[in-house]
mmCIF file of C-alpha atoms in Angstrom:
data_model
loop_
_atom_site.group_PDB
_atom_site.id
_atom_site.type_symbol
_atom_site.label_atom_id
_atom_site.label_comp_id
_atom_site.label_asym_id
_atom_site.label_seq_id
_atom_site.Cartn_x
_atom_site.Cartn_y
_atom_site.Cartn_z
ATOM 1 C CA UNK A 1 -50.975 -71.768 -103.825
ATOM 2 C CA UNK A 2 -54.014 -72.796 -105.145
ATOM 3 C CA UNK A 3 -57.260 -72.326 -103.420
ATOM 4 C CA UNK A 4 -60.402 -74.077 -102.448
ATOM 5 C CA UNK A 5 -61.513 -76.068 -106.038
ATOM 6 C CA UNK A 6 -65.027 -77.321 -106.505
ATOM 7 C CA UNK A 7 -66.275 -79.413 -109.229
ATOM 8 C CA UNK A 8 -68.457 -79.507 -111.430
ATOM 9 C CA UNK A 9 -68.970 -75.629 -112.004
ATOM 10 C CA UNK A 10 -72.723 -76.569 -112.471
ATOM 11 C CA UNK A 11 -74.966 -79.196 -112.719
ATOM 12 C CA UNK A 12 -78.265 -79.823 -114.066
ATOM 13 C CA UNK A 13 -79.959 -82.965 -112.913
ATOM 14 C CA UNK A 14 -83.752 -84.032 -112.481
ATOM 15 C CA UNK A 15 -85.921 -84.404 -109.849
ATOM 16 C CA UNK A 16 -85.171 -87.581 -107.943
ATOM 17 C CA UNK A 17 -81.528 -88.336 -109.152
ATOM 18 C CA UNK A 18 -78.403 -87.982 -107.151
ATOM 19 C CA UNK A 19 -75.237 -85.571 -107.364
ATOM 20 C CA UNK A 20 -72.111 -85.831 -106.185
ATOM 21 C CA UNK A 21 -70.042 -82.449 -105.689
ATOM 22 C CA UNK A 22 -66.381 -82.603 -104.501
ATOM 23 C CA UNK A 23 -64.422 -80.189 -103.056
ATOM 24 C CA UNK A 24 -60.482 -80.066 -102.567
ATOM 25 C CA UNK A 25 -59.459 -78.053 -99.540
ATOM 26 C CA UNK A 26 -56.319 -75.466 -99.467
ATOM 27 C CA UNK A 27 -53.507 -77.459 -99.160
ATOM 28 C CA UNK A 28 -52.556 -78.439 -95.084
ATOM 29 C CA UNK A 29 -56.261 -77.647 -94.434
ATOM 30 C CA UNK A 30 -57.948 -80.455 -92.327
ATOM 31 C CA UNK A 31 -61.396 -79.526 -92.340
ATOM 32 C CA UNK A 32 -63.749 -78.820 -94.457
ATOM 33 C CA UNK A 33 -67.396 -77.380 -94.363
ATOM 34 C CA UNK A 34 -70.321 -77.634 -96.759
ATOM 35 C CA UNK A 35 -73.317 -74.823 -97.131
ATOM 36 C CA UNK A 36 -76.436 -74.435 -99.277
ATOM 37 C CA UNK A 37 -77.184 -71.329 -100.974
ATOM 38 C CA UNK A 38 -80.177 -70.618 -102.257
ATOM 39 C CA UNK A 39 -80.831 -67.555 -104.569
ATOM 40 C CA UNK A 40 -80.718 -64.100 -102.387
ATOM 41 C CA UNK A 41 -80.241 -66.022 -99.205
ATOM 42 C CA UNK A 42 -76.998 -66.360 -96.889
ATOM 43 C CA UNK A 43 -75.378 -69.773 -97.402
ATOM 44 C CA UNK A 44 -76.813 -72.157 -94.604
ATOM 45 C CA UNK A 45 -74.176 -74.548 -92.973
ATOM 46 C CA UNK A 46 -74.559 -78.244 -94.131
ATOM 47 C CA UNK A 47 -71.314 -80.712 -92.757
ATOM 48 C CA UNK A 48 -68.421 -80.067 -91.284
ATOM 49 C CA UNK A 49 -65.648 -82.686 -92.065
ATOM 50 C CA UNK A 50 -62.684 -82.983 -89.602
ATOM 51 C CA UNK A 51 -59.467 -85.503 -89.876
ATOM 52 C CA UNK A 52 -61.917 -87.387 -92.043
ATOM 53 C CA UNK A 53 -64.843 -87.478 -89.153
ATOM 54 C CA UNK A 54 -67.754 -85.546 -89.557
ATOM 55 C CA UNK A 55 -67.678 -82.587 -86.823
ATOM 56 C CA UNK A 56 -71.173 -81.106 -87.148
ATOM 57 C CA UNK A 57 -74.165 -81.202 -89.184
ATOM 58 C CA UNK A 58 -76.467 -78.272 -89.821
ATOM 59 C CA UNK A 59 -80.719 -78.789 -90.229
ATOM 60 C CA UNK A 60 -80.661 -80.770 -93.245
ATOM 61 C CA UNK A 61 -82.254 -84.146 -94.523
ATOM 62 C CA UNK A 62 -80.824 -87.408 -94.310
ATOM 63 C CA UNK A 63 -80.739 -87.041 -98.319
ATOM 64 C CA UNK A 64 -77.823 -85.412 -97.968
ATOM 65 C CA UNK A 65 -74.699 -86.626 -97.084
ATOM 66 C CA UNK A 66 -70.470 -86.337 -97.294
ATOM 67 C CA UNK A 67 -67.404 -87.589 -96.624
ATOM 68 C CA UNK A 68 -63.953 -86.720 -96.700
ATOM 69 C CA UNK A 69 -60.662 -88.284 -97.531
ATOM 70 C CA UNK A 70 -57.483 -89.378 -96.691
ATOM 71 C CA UNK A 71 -55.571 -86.862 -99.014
ATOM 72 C CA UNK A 72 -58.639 -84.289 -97.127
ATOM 73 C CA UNK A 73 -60.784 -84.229 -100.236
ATOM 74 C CA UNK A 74 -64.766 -83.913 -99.693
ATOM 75 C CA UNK A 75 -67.460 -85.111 -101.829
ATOM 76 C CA UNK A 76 -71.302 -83.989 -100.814
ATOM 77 C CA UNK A 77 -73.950 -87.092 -101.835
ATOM 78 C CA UNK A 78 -77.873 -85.287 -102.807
ATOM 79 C CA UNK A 79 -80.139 -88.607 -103.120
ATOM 80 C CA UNK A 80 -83.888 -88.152 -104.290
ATOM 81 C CA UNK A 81 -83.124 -84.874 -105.603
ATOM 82 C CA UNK A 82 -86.128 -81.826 -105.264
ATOM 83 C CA UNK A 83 -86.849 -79.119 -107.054
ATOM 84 C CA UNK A 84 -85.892 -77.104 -103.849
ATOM 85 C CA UNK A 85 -82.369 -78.414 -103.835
ATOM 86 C CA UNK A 86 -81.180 -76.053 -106.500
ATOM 87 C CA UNK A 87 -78.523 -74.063 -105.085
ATOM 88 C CA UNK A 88 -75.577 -72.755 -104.729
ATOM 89 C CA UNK A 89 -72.978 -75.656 -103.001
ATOM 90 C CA UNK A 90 -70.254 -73.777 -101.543
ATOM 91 C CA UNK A 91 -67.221 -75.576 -99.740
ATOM 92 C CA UNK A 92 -64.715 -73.896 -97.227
ATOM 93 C CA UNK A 93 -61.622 -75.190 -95.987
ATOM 94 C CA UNK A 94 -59.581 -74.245 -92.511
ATOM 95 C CA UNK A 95 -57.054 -75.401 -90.264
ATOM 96 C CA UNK A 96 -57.394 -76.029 -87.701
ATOM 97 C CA UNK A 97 -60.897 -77.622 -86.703
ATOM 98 C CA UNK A 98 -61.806 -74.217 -85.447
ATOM 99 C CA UNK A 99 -60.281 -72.385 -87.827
ATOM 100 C CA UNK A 100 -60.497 -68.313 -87.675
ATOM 101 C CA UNK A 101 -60.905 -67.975 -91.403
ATOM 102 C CA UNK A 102 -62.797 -70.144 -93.616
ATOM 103 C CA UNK A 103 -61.726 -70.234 -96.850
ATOM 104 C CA UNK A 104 -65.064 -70.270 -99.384
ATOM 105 C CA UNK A 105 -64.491 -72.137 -102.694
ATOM 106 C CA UNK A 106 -66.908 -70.437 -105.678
ATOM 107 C CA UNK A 107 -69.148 -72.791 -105.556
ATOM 108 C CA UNK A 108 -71.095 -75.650 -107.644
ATOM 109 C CA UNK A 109 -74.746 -74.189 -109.174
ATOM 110 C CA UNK A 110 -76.872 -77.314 -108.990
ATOM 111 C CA UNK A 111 -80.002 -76.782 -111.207
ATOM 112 C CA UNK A 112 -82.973 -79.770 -110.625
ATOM 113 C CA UNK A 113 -85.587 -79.639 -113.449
ATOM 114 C CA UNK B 1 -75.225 -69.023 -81.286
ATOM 115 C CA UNK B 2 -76.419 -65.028 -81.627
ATOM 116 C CA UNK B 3 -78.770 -63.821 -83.978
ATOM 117 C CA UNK B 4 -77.612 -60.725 -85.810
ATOM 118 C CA UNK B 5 -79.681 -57.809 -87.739
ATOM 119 C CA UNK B 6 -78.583 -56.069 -90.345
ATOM 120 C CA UNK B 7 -79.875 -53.216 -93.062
ATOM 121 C CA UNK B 8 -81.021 -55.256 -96.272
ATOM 122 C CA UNK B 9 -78.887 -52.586 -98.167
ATOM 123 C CA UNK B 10 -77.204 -49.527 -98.373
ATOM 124 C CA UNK B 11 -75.288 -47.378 -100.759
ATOM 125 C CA UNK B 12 -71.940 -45.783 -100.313
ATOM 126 C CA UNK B 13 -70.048 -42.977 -102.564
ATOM 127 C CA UNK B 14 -66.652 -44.273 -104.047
ATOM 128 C CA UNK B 15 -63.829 -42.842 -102.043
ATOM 129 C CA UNK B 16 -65.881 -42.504 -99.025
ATOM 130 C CA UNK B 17 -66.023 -44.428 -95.844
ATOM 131 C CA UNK B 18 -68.895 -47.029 -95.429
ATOM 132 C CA UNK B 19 -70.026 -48.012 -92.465
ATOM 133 C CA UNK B 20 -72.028 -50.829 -92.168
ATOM 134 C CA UNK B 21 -73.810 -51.178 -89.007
ATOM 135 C CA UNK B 22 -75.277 -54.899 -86.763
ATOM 136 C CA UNK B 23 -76.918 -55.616 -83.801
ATOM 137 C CA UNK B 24 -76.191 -58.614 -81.891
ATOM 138 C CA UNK B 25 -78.147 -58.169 -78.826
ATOM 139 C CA UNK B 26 -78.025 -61.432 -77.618
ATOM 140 C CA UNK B 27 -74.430 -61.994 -77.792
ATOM 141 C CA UNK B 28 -72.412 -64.230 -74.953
ATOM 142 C CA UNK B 29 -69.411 -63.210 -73.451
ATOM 143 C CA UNK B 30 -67.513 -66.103 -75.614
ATOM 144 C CA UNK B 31 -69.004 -65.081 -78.860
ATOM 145 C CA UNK B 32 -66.765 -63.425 -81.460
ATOM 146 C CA UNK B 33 -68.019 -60.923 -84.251
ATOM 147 C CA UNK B 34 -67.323 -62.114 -87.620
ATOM 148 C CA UNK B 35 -67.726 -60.267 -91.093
ATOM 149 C CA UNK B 36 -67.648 -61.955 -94.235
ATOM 150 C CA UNK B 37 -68.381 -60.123 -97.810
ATOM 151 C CA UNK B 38 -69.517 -61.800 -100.778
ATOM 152 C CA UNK B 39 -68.912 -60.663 -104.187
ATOM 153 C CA UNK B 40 -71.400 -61.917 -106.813
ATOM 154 C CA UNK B 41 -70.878 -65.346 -108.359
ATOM 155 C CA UNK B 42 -67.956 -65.888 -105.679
ATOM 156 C CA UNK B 43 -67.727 -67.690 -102.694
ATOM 157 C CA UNK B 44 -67.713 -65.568 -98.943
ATOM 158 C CA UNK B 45 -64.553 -63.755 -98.214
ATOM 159 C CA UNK B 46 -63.400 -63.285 -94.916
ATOM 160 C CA UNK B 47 -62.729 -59.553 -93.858
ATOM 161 C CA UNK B 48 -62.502 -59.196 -89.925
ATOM 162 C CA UNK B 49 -62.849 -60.409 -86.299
ATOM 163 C CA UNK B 50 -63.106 -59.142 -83.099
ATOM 164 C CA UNK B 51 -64.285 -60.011 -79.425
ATOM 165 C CA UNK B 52 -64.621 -56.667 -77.618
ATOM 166 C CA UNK B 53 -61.567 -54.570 -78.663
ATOM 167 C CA UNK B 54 -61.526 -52.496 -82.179
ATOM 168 C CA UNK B 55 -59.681 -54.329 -84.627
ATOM 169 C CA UNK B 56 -58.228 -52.928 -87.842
ATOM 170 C CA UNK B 57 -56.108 -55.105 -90.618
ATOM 171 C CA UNK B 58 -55.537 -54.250 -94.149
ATOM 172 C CA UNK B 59 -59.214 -54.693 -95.143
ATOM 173 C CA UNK B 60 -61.279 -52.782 -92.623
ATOM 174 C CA UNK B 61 -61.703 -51.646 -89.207
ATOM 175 C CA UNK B 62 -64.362 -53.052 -86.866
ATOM 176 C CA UNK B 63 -66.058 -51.027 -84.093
ATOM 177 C CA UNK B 64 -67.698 -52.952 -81.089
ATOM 178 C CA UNK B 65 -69.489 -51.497 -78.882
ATOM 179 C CA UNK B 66 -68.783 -51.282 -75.175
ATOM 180 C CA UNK B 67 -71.829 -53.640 -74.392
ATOM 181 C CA UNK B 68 -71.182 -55.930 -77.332
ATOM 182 C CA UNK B 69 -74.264 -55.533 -78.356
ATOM 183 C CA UNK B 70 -73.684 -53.886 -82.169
ATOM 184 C CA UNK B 71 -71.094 -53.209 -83.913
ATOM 185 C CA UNK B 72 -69.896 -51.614 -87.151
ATOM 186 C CA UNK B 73 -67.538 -52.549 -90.030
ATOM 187 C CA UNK B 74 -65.822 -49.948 -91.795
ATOM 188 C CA UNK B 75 -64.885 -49.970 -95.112
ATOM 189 C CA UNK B 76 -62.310 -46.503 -95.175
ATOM 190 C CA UNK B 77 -62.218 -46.094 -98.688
ATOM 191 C CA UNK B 78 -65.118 -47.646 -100.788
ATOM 192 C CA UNK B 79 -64.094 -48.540 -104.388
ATOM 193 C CA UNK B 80 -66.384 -49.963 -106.849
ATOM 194 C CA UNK B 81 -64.955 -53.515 -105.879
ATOM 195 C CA UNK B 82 -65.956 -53.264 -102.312
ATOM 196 C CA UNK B 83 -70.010 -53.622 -103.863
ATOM 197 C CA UNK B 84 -70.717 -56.912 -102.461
ATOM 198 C CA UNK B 85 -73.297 -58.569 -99.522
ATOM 199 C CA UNK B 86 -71.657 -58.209 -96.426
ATOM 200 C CA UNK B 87 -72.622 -60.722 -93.603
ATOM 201 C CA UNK B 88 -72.132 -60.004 -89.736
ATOM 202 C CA UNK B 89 -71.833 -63.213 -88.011
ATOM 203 C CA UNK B 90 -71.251 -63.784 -84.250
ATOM 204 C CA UNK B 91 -69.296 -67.296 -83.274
ATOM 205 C CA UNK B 92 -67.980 -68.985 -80.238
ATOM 206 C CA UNK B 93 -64.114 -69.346 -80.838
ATOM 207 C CA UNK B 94 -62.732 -72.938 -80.631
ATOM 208 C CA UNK B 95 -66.361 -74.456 -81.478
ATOM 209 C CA UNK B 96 -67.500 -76.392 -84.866
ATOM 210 C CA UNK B 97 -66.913 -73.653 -88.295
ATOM 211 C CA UNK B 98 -70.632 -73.757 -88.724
ATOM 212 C CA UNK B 99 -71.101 -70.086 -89.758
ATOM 213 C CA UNK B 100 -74.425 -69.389 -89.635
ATOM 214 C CA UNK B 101 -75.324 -66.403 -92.369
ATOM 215 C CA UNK B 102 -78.328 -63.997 -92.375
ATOM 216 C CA UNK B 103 -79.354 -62.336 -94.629
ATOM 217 C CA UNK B 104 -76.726 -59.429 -95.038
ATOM 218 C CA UNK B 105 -76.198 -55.928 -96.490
ATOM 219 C CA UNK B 106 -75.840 -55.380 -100.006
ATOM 220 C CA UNK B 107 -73.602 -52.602 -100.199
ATOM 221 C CA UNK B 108 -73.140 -51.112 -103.053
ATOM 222 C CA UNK B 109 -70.301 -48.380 -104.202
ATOM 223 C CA UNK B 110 -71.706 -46.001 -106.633
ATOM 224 C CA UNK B 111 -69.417 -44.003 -108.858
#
């Protein structure tokens, strides 16, 4: 079975555009999280995306945003992009809500210039 | 949920055990103990869990102590793949999968 997929692999954009990063969970997983990563940090927690409801939100702007989909599918919105947005975007899927194990995708490398 | 400290790094010898220690003073009596490991350029791995009981699976072993208060994962056998940042994390079961990561411990296996 495949694993957690995130696209693009990276991502260049400039300061004060928007990205959109999707993430496809493990197949028959419900819920899926978002974290920020920056360079030689821990990944900080973002979203959490539940039976397509959003479940929890970590300490982060109203710039940033996500959704998921029926099929379970997550995309994370970054409007007004900063230079201190560059990062690591990881997404991890789990069933059930609470799952034990998260499942960590490798990641999207945004780069804002 | 609890805070956790851990050693910025530390270096094992390949073959030998690692033990890779965290305090989690402030833990509540619903709060598991969670390691995660990542691997450069890869996403975070699970590894264990435990609530007060030592737990062992194919991985590692994980030591709590009888206060809950630290704890220690051990690696049995280091090999040069284990070299990775490996994250205690303490969670209440059944709540929101908001991990919440420090800093770590890069380990790192040296030949």
């Amino acid at each position: 079975d495949a694993g957690v997929t995130q696209s693009p692999t990276h991502l260049i954009k400039t300061r004060g555009q928007q990205v959109t990063l999707r993430c496809s969970p493990i197949s028959g997983h419900k819920s899926v999280s978002w974290y920020q990563q920056v360079l030689g940090q821990g990944p900080q927690f973002i979203f959490q995306y539940y039976e397509k409801e959003e479940r929890g939100r970590g300490n982060f702007p109203d710039r940033f945003s996500a959704r998921q989909f029926p099929n379970y599918s997550s995309e994370l919105n970054v409007n007004a992009l900063l230079l201190g947005d560059s990062a690591l975007y990881l997404c991890a899927s789990s069933f059930p809500f609470s799952g034990t194990e998260q499942y960590f995708g490798p990641g999207t490398r945004l780069t804002v210039t | 949920d609890a805070k956790t400290t851990q050693p910025p790094s530390m270096d094992c010898a390949e073959g030998r055990a690692a033990n890779l220690p965290c305090n989690h003073s402030t833990i509540s009596g619903n709060e598991y103990v969670y390691w995660y490991r990542q691997i450069h350029s890869q996403g975070p791995q699970y590894i264990i869990h435990g609530l007060k009981n030592n737990e062992t699976n194919e991985m590692a072993s994980l030591i709590i102590t009888e206060d809950r208060k630290s704890s220690t994962l051990i690696l049995p056998h280091a090999t040069l793949r284990d070299t990775a940042v490996y994250y205690c994390i303490v969670r209440v079961e059944g709540g929101a999968n908001n991990l919440f990561f420090g800093t770590g411990t890069r380990l790192t296996v040296i030949p």
